[in-house]
C-alpha cells in the first residue's frame, strides 16, 4: 500500500467562519481523524464520515505516533487541534515523532501543517487590538515545564513591557498559578493596566470581560479562558455607541 499523508489542522477557536478553507478541505477528504475528544467534537459531522480516534489530552506523543502510522498505512489523516496547531498544540508533537522516525530511517509520509486562528487573536479581535504592538504568549501550565520557568518568563516579559496573552491560565488541578502570576505582574505594572478575560471565544456561551490588573479576580478564570494583560501603553475607551474598546498603539513612546 502506498503511503498516505498527514495534515495537522488548526480548527480555529470554534466558530465555523473562523475555520480556514484549507482546514475544511483536508477534513472533507480525511479517512482518519486523530485528536483530543472535545476537538473531534468541534469538527462536527463530515460526509463521508472518517474514523475518529479520540485520545486523552496528555498523550500527545502517542497520538502523533498513531497518526503517523495511520498515514504510513495509506490513510489521509488529519490531526486536529483547536486554534492554531503550532501554538501549545499538536504540530510540535507530530514533528518530534517525525524526527524520531527520520533518525531510524522510517519512510517519510507527506506532512502539512494547516494554520488556524489562535485564541489570543480571536480574543483580541473581540475587544479591539490589544496585540497591536509587541506581545508574547505564555502558557501558565506547569505540566510540560517547571513552574520556576513560568515565573522567570512572566517576570522577564513584564519587565520588557510586552502585552501578555496567557494560555492555560487555570484548571482544577492548577488552582493557584494564575493568582501567583498576577502577583508577579502587579509588581511591575500599574493597577490600571487593562486586562481582557475571554472565555469560549467563537463558541456558544462566549463571554468577554475587560477589567484591570487591580480588579482581576483569578477565580473568574478557567481553562477555557485566555487572559490578555496590557502593556504600559495599552488603552481603553468607550466609543459614541457606548462600546468599550481596548488597543495598544502602534507607536511606542521614545
Ligand atoms: N492551540 C490553541 C491553544 C491550545 S492551549 C490555540 O492556538 O488557540 C489551550 C488554551 O488555549 C486554553 O486553556 C485557553 O487559554 C486557550 N483557548 C483555546 N481556545 C479558546 C477559546 N475558544 N476561547 C478562549 N480561550 C481559548
mmCIF file of C-alpha atoms and ligand atoms in Angstrom:
data_model
loop_
_atom_site.group_PDB
_atom_site.id
_atom_site.type_symbol
_atom_site.label_atom_id
_atom_site.label_comp_id
_atom_site.label_asym_id
_atom_site.label_seq_id
_atom_site.Cartn_x
_atom_site.Cartn_y
_atom_site.Cartn_z
ATOM 1 C CA UNK A 1 0.000 0.000 0.000
ATOM 2 C CA UNK A 2 1.365 3.450 -0.836
ATOM 3 C CA UNK A 3 1.961 5.906 1.956
ATOM 4 C CA UNK A 4 -0.821 8.348 2.701
ATOM 5 C CA UNK A 5 -0.497 11.819 4.072
ATOM 6 C CA UNK A 6 -0.998 13.677 7.285
ATOM 7 C CA UNK A 7 -2.258 17.198 7.994
ATOM 8 C CA UNK A 8 -2.041 18.819 11.408
ATOM 9 C CA UNK A 9 -5.024 21.114 11.225
ATOM 10 C CA UNK A 10 -5.947 24.125 13.333
ATOM 11 C CA UNK A 11 -9.720 24.318 13.720
ATOM 12 C CA UNK A 12 -9.659 27.909 14.930
ATOM 13 C CA UNK A 13 -11.289 28.876 18.219
ATOM 14 C CA UNK A 14 -14.695 27.377 17.418
ATOM 15 C CA UNK A 15 -16.847 29.446 15.086
ATOM 16 C CA UNK A 16 -17.197 27.824 11.653
ATOM 17 C CA UNK A 17 -16.436 31.162 9.969
ATOM 18 C CA UNK A 18 -13.071 31.120 11.726
ATOM 19 C CA UNK A 19 -12.014 27.806 10.181
ATOM 20 C CA UNK A 20 -9.817 28.170 7.108
ATOM 21 C CA UNK A 21 -10.856 26.766 3.718
ATOM 22 C CA UNK A 22 -7.659 24.665 3.702
ATOM 23 C CA UNK A 23 -8.634 23.099 7.055
ATOM 24 C CA UNK A 24 -12.144 22.382 5.748
ATOM 25 C CA UNK A 25 -10.726 20.864 2.548
ATOM 26 C CA UNK A 26 -8.428 18.489 4.425
ATOM 27 C CA UNK A 27 -11.232 17.439 6.790
ATOM 28 C CA UNK A 28 -13.594 16.769 3.885
ATOM 29 C CA UNK A 29 -11.341 14.076 2.387
ATOM 30 C CA UNK A 30 -9.934 12.598 5.611
ATOM 31 C CA UNK A 31 -10.124 8.868 6.237
ATOM 32 C CA UNK A 32 -8.988 9.231 9.862
ATOM 33 C CA UNK A 33 -9.232 11.999 12.451
ATOM 34 C CA UNK A 34 -6.949 11.892 15.451
ATOM 35 C CA UNK A 35 -7.203 14.172 18.462
ATOM 36 C CA UNK A 36 -8.438 15.100 21.889
ATOM 37 C CA UNK A 37 -12.135 14.156 22.096
ATOM 38 C CA UNK A 38 -13.556 17.704 22.504
ATOM 39 C CA UNK A 39 -11.649 18.807 19.393
ATOM 40 C CA UNK A 40 -13.015 15.845 17.427
ATOM 41 C CA UNK A 41 -16.475 17.020 18.506
ATOM 42 C CA UNK A 42 -15.624 20.567 17.418
ATOM 43 C CA UNK A 43 -15.086 19.237 13.863
ATOM 44 C CA UNK A 44 -18.793 18.409 13.581
ATOM 45 C CA UNK A 45 -20.304 15.869 11.187
ATOM 46 C CA UNK A 46 -18.455 15.110 7.932
ATOM 47 C CA UNK A 47 -19.556 13.384 4.753
ATOM 48 C CA UNK A 48 -18.005 10.898 4.207
ATOM 49 C CA UNK A 49 -17.562 10.285 7.913
ATOM 50 C CA UNK A 50 -13.915 9.440 8.748
ATOM 51 C CA UNK A 51 -12.819 7.080 11.514
ATOM 52 C CA UNK A 52 -12.357 9.130 14.683
ATOM 53 C CA UNK A 53 -9.544 8.219 17.068
ATOM 54 C CA UNK A 54 -10.144 10.083 20.330
ATOM 55 C CA UNK A 55 -7.468 10.305 22.970
ATOM 56 C CA UNK A 56 -6.653 11.934 26.261
ATOM 57 C CA UNK A 57 -5.166 15.423 26.144
ATOM 58 C CA UNK A 58 -1.874 14.383 27.745
ATOM 59 C CA UNK A 59 -1.000 11.583 25.350
ATOM 60 C CA UNK A 60 0.299 13.881 22.630
ATOM 61 C CA UNK A 61 3.309 11.850 21.520
ATOM 62 C CA UNK A 62 1.310 8.590 21.403
ATOM 63 C CA UNK A 63 -1.333 10.359 19.374
ATOM 64 C CA UNK A 64 1.330 11.716 16.993
ATOM 65 C CA UNK A 65 2.752 8.206 16.538
ATOM 66 C CA UNK A 66 -0.664 6.777 15.899
ATOM 67 C CA UNK A 67 -1.384 9.448 13.285
ATOM 68 C CA UNK A 68 1.945 8.895 11.501
ATOM 69 C CA UNK A 69 1.341 5.127 11.472
ATOM 70 C CA UNK A 70 -2.150 5.557 10.017
ATOM 71 C CA UNK A 71 -0.692 7.794 7.309
ATOM 72 C CA UNK A 72 2.146 5.334 6.609
ATOM 73 C CA UNK A 73 -0.541 2.672 6.092
ATOM 74 C CA UNK A 74 -2.154 4.768 3.355
ATOM 75 C CA UNK A 75 -4.621 6.901 5.308
ATOM 76 C CA UNK A 76 -5.478 10.508 4.612
ATOM 77 C CA UNK A 77 -5.037 11.521 8.222
ATOM 78 C CA UNK A 78 -5.943 14.747 9.969
ATOM 79 C CA UNK A 79 -4.703 15.530 13.452
ATOM 80 C CA UNK A 80 -6.968 18.207 14.911
ATOM 81 C CA UNK A 81 -6.058 20.988 17.316
ATOM 82 C CA UNK A 82 -8.120 23.937 18.426
ATOM 83 C CA UNK A 83 -6.876 27.360 17.405
ATOM 84 C CA UNK A 84 -3.504 27.130 15.695
ATOM 85 C CA UNK A 85 -1.831 23.706 15.769
ATOM 86 C CA UNK A 86 1.583 25.296 16.278
ATOM 87 C CA UNK A 87 0.573 27.204 19.431
ATOM 88 C CA UNK A 88 0.659 24.933 22.512
ATOM 89 C CA UNK A 89 -0.741 22.122 20.383
ATOM 90 C CA UNK A 90 -0.114 19.057 18.248
ATOM 91 C CA UNK A 91 2.155 20.275 15.444
ATOM 92 C CA UNK A 92 5.290 20.179 17.596
ATOM 93 C CA UNK A 93 4.418 16.698 18.901
ATOM 94 C CA UNK A 94 3.991 15.389 15.361
ATOM 95 C CA UNK A 95 7.347 16.858 14.339
ATOM 96 C CA UNK A 96 9.025 15.354 17.399
ATOM 97 C CA UNK A 97 7.848 11.893 16.346
ATOM 98 C CA UNK A 98 8.626 12.600 12.682
ATOM 99 C CA UNK A 99 12.192 13.478 13.679
ATOM 100 C CA UNK A 100 12.475 10.263 15.718
ATOM 101 C CA UNK A 101 11.231 8.255 12.739
ATOM 102 C CA UNK A 102 13.646 10.011 10.377
ATOM 103 C CA UNK A 103 16.524 9.147 12.737
ATOM 104 C CA UNK A 104 15.840 5.423 12.308
ATOM 105 C CA UNK A 105 15.108 5.647 8.588
ATOM 106 C CA UNK A 106 11.329 5.111 8.692
ATOM 107 C CA UNK A 107 9.960 6.083 5.249
ATOM 108 C CA UNK A 108 8.514 9.588 5.264
ATOM 109 C CA UNK A 109 4.882 10.487 4.830
ATOM 110 C CA UNK A 110 3.804 13.843 3.453
ATOM 111 C CA UNK A 111 3.123 16.146 6.385
ATOM 112 C CA UNK A 112 1.350 19.528 6.171
ATOM 113 C CA UNK A 113 0.701 21.951 8.992
ATOM 114 C CA UNK A 114 -2.520 23.902 8.394
ATOM 115 C CA UNK A 115 -2.568 27.087 10.480
ATOM 116 C CA UNK A 116 -5.570 28.362 12.389
ATOM 117 C CA UNK A 117 -6.696 31.444 14.285
ATOM 118 C CA UNK A 118 -5.178 31.207 17.735
ATOM 119 C CA UNK A 119 -7.162 32.077 20.896
ATOM 120 C CA UNK A 120 -5.179 35.282 21.519
ATOM 121 C CA UNK A 121 -6.031 36.691 18.060
ATOM 122 C CA UNK A 122 -9.676 35.749 18.415
ATOM 123 C CA UNK A 123 -9.933 37.307 21.889
ATOM 124 C CA UNK A 124 -8.078 40.422 20.740
ATOM 125 C CA UNK A 125 -10.478 40.903 17.838
ATOM 126 C CA UNK A 126 -13.467 40.881 20.193
ATOM 127 C CA UNK A 127 -12.207 43.902 22.148
ATOM 128 C CA UNK A 128 -10.202 45.758 19.522
ATOM 129 C CA UNK A 129 -6.450 45.464 19.077
ATOM 130 C CA UNK A 130 -4.638 44.808 22.371
ATOM 131 C CA UNK A 131 -1.904 42.937 20.470
ATOM 132 C CA UNK A 132 -1.209 45.967 18.273
ATOM 133 C CA UNK A 133 2.383 46.257 19.500
ATOM 134 C CA UNK A 134 4.930 43.686 20.765
ATOM 135 C CA UNK A 135 3.360 40.829 22.700
ATOM 136 C CA UNK A 136 4.152 37.336 23.858
ATOM 137 C CA UNK A 137 2.193 34.177 24.603
ATOM 138 C CA UNK A 138 2.925 32.241 27.775
ATOM 139 C CA UNK A 139 1.233 29.046 28.899
ATOM 140 C CA UNK A 140 0.722 29.020 32.662
ATOM 141 C CA UNK A 141 0.557 25.245 32.691
ATOM 142 C CA UNK A 142 3.382 23.609 34.575
ATOM 143 C CA UNK A 143 2.516 20.183 33.187
ATOM 144 C CA UNK A 144 5.181 20.421 30.465
ATOM 145 C CA UNK A 145 7.681 22.769 32.125
ATOM 146 C CA UNK A 146 8.702 23.601 35.692
ATOM 147 C CA UNK A 147 6.788 26.423 37.408
ATOM 148 C CA UNK A 148 10.106 28.262 38.002
ATOM 149 C CA UNK A 149 10.405 28.723 34.231
ATOM 150 C CA UNK A 150 6.882 30.150 34.052
ATOM 151 C CA UNK A 151 7.737 32.656 36.792
ATOM 152 C CA UNK A 152 11.015 33.617 35.128
ATOM 153 C CA UNK A 153 9.302 34.232 31.793
ATOM 154 C CA UNK A 154 6.426 36.197 33.321
ATOM 155 C CA UNK A 155 8.861 38.397 35.209
ATOM 156 C CA UNK A 156 11.031 38.974 32.134
ATOM 157 C CA UNK A 157 8.048 39.671 29.874
ATOM 158 C CA UNK A 158 6.571 42.074 32.411
ATOM 159 C CA UNK A 159 9.917 43.880 32.769
ATOM 160 C CA UNK A 160 10.229 44.151 28.982
ATOM 161 C CA UNK A 161 6.730 45.694 28.813
ATOM 162 C CA UNK A 162 5.247 43.111 26.459
ATOM 163 C CA UNK A 163 1.499 42.663 26.256
ATOM 164 C CA UNK A 164 0.921 39.125 27.545
ATOM 165 C CA UNK A 165 -1.503 36.513 26.281
ATOM 166 C CA UNK A 166 -1.794 33.860 28.979
ATOM 167 C CA UNK A 167 -2.896 30.425 27.780
ATOM 168 C CA UNK A 168 -3.902 27.535 30.072
ATOM 169 C CA UNK A 169 -4.389 30.081 32.864
ATOM 170 C CA UNK A 170 -6.059 27.839 35.449
ATOM 171 C CA UNK A 171 -7.619 24.454 35.922
ATOM 172 C CA UNK A 172 -8.987 22.394 38.757
ATOM 173 C CA UNK A 173 -5.602 20.685 39.035
ATOM 174 C CA UNK A 174 -3.763 24.041 38.936
ATOM 175 C CA UNK A 175 -5.815 26.419 41.103
ATOM 176 C CA UNK A 176 -3.111 28.810 42.430
ATOM 177 C CA UNK A 177 -0.889 29.510 39.428
ATOM 178 C CA UNK A 178 -2.871 32.405 37.982
ATOM 179 C CA UNK A 179 -3.011 34.158 41.366
ATOM 180 C CA UNK A 180 0.770 33.915 41.643
ATOM 181 C CA UNK A 181 1.187 35.132 38.047
ATOM 182 C CA UNK A 182 -0.994 38.174 38.773
ATOM 183 C CA UNK A 183 1.081 38.901 41.882
ATOM 184 C CA UNK A 184 4.253 38.940 39.761
ATOM 185 C CA UNK A 185 2.675 41.164 37.119
ATOM 186 C CA UNK A 186 1.348 43.618 39.738
ATOM 187 C CA UNK A 187 4.910 44.134 40.956
ATOM 188 C CA UNK A 188 5.835 45.649 37.598
ATOM 189 C CA UNK A 189 2.624 47.005 36.073
ATOM 190 C CA UNK A 190 0.174 49.727 37.033
ATOM 191 C CA UNK A 191 -3.029 48.686 38.758
ATOM 192 C CA UNK A 192 -4.982 50.361 35.943
ATOM 193 C CA UNK A 193 -3.439 48.076 33.268
ATOM 194 C CA UNK A 194 -6.271 46.752 31.064
ATOM 195 C CA UNK A 195 -6.915 43.012 31.289
ATOM 196 C CA UNK A 196 -9.160 41.017 28.955
ATOM 197 C CA UNK A 197 -10.756 37.757 30.061
ATOM 198 C CA UNK A 198 -12.093 35.928 27.022
ATOM 199 C CA UNK A 199 -13.859 32.621 27.587
ATOM 200 C CA UNK A 200 -15.072 30.250 24.871
ATOM 201 C CA UNK A 201 -14.352 32.815 22.175
ATOM 202 C CA UNK A 202 -16.166 31.866 18.988
ATOM 203 C CA UNK A 203 -18.105 29.127 20.775
ATOM 204 C CA UNK A 204 -21.608 29.036 22.201
ATOM 205 C CA UNK A 205 -21.688 30.849 25.550
ATOM 206 C CA UNK A 206 -18.742 33.131 24.724
ATOM 207 C CA UNK A 207 -18.005 35.781 27.356
ATOM 208 C CA UNK A 208 -15.502 38.602 27.108
ATOM 209 C CA UNK A 209 -14.792 40.935 30.041
ATOM 210 C CA UNK A 210 -12.489 43.915 30.249
ATOM 211 C CA UNK A 211 -11.109 44.623 33.709
ATOM 212 C CA UNK A 212 -7.868 45.913 35.232
ATOM 213 C CA UNK A 213 -4.895 44.280 36.887
ATOM 214 C CA UNK A 214 -6.131 45.629 40.241
ATOM 215 C CA UNK A 215 -9.622 44.171 39.838
ATOM 216 C CA UNK A 216 -8.716 40.895 38.145
ATOM 217 C CA UNK A 217 -10.307 38.026 40.042
ATOM 218 C CA UNK A 218 -8.409 34.787 39.386
ATOM 219 C CA UNK A 219 -11.409 32.697 40.405
ATOM 220 C CA UNK A 220 -13.299 34.068 37.366
ATOM 221 C CA UNK A 221 -10.811 32.341 35.071
ATOM 222 C CA UNK A 222 -10.704 28.729 33.923
ATOM 223 C CA UNK A 223 -9.115 26.529 31.254
ATOM 224 C CA UNK A 224 -11.470 27.806 28.585
ATOM 225 C CA UNK A 225 -10.285 31.364 29.074
ATOM 226 C CA UNK A 226 -7.396 33.239 27.519
ATOM 227 C CA UNK A 227 -6.177 36.236 29.509
ATOM 228 C CA UNK A 228 -4.649 39.281 27.820
ATOM 229 C CA UNK A 229 -2.716 41.647 30.090
ATOM 230 C CA UNK A 230 -1.910 45.025 28.576
ATOM 231 C CA UNK A 231 1.461 46.772 28.477
ATOM 232 C CA UNK A 232 2.124 50.284 29.840
ATOM 233 C CA UNK A 233 0.691 51.761 26.614
ATOM 234 C CA UNK A 234 -2.477 49.648 26.272
ATOM 235 C CA UNK A 235 -5.553 51.889 26.416
ATOM 236 C CA UNK A 236 -9.308 51.552 26.695
ATOM 237 C CA UNK A 237 -12.041 53.962 25.596
ATOM 238 C CA UNK A 238 -15.781 53.989 25.054
ATOM 239 C CA UNK A 239 -16.979 54.994 21.573
ATOM 240 C CA UNK A 240 -20.042 57.125 20.854
ATOM 241 C CA UNK A 241 -22.165 53.996 20.593
ATOM 242 C CA UNK A 242 -21.172 53.025 24.137
ATOM 243 C CA UNK A 243 -18.865 50.177 23.138
ATOM 244 C CA UNK A 244 -15.658 49.720 25.111
ATOM 245 C CA UNK A 245 -12.509 49.113 23.095
ATOM 246 C CA UNK A 246 -9.013 48.022 24.099
ATOM 247 C CA UNK A 247 -5.962 48.692 21.963
ATOM 248 C CA UNK A 248 -2.209 49.045 22.096
ATOM 249 C CA UNK A 249 -0.999 51.901 19.890
ATOM 250 C CA UNK A 250 1.366 51.129 17.027
ATOM 251 C CA UNK A 251 3.998 53.592 18.261
ATOM 252 C CA UNK A 252 5.927 53.290 21.486
ATOM 253 C CA UNK A 253 6.926 56.482 23.327
ATOM 254 C CA UNK A 254 10.602 57.290 22.692
HETATM 255 N N1 LIG B 1 -3.798 25.699 20.000
HETATM 256 C C1 LIG B 1 -4.680 26.546 20.783
HETATM 257 C C2 LIG B 1 -4.196 26.671 22.228
HETATM 258 C C3 LIG B 1 -4.235 25.378 22.997
HETATM 259 S S1 LIG B 1 -3.796 25.591 24.682
HETATM 260 C C4 LIG B 1 -4.793 27.922 20.123
HETATM 261 O O1 LIG B 1 -3.989 28.236 19.233
HETATM 262 O O2 LIG B 1 -5.703 28.684 20.498
HETATM 263 C C5 LIG B 1 -5.419 25.685 25.420
HETATM 264 C C6 LIG B 1 -5.678 27.101 25.926
HETATM 265 O O3 LIG B 1 -5.977 27.955 24.827
HETATM 266 C C7 LIG B 1 -6.878 27.230 26.840
HETATM 267 O O4 LIG B 1 -6.544 26.924 28.183
HETATM 268 C C8 LIG B 1 -7.233 28.691 26.681
HETATM 269 O O5 LIG B 1 -6.342 29.501 27.431
HETATM 270 C C9 LIG B 1 -6.918 28.940 25.211
HETATM 271 N N2 LIG B 1 -8.097 28.799 24.324
HETATM 272 C C10 LIG B 1 -8.220 27.922 23.301
HETATM 273 N N3 LIG B 1 -9.403 28.108 22.662
HETATM 274 C C11 LIG B 1 -10.024 29.134 23.297
HETATM 275 C C12 LIG B 1 -11.276 29.822 23.096
HETATM 276 N N4 LIG B 1 -12.108 29.474 22.105
HETATM 277 N N5 LIG B 1 -11.584 30.826 23.952
HETATM 278 C C13 LIG B 1 -10.740 31.197 24.927
HETATM 279 N N6 LIG B 1 -9.548 30.592 25.160
HETATM 280 C C14 LIG B 1 -9.197 29.575 24.357
#
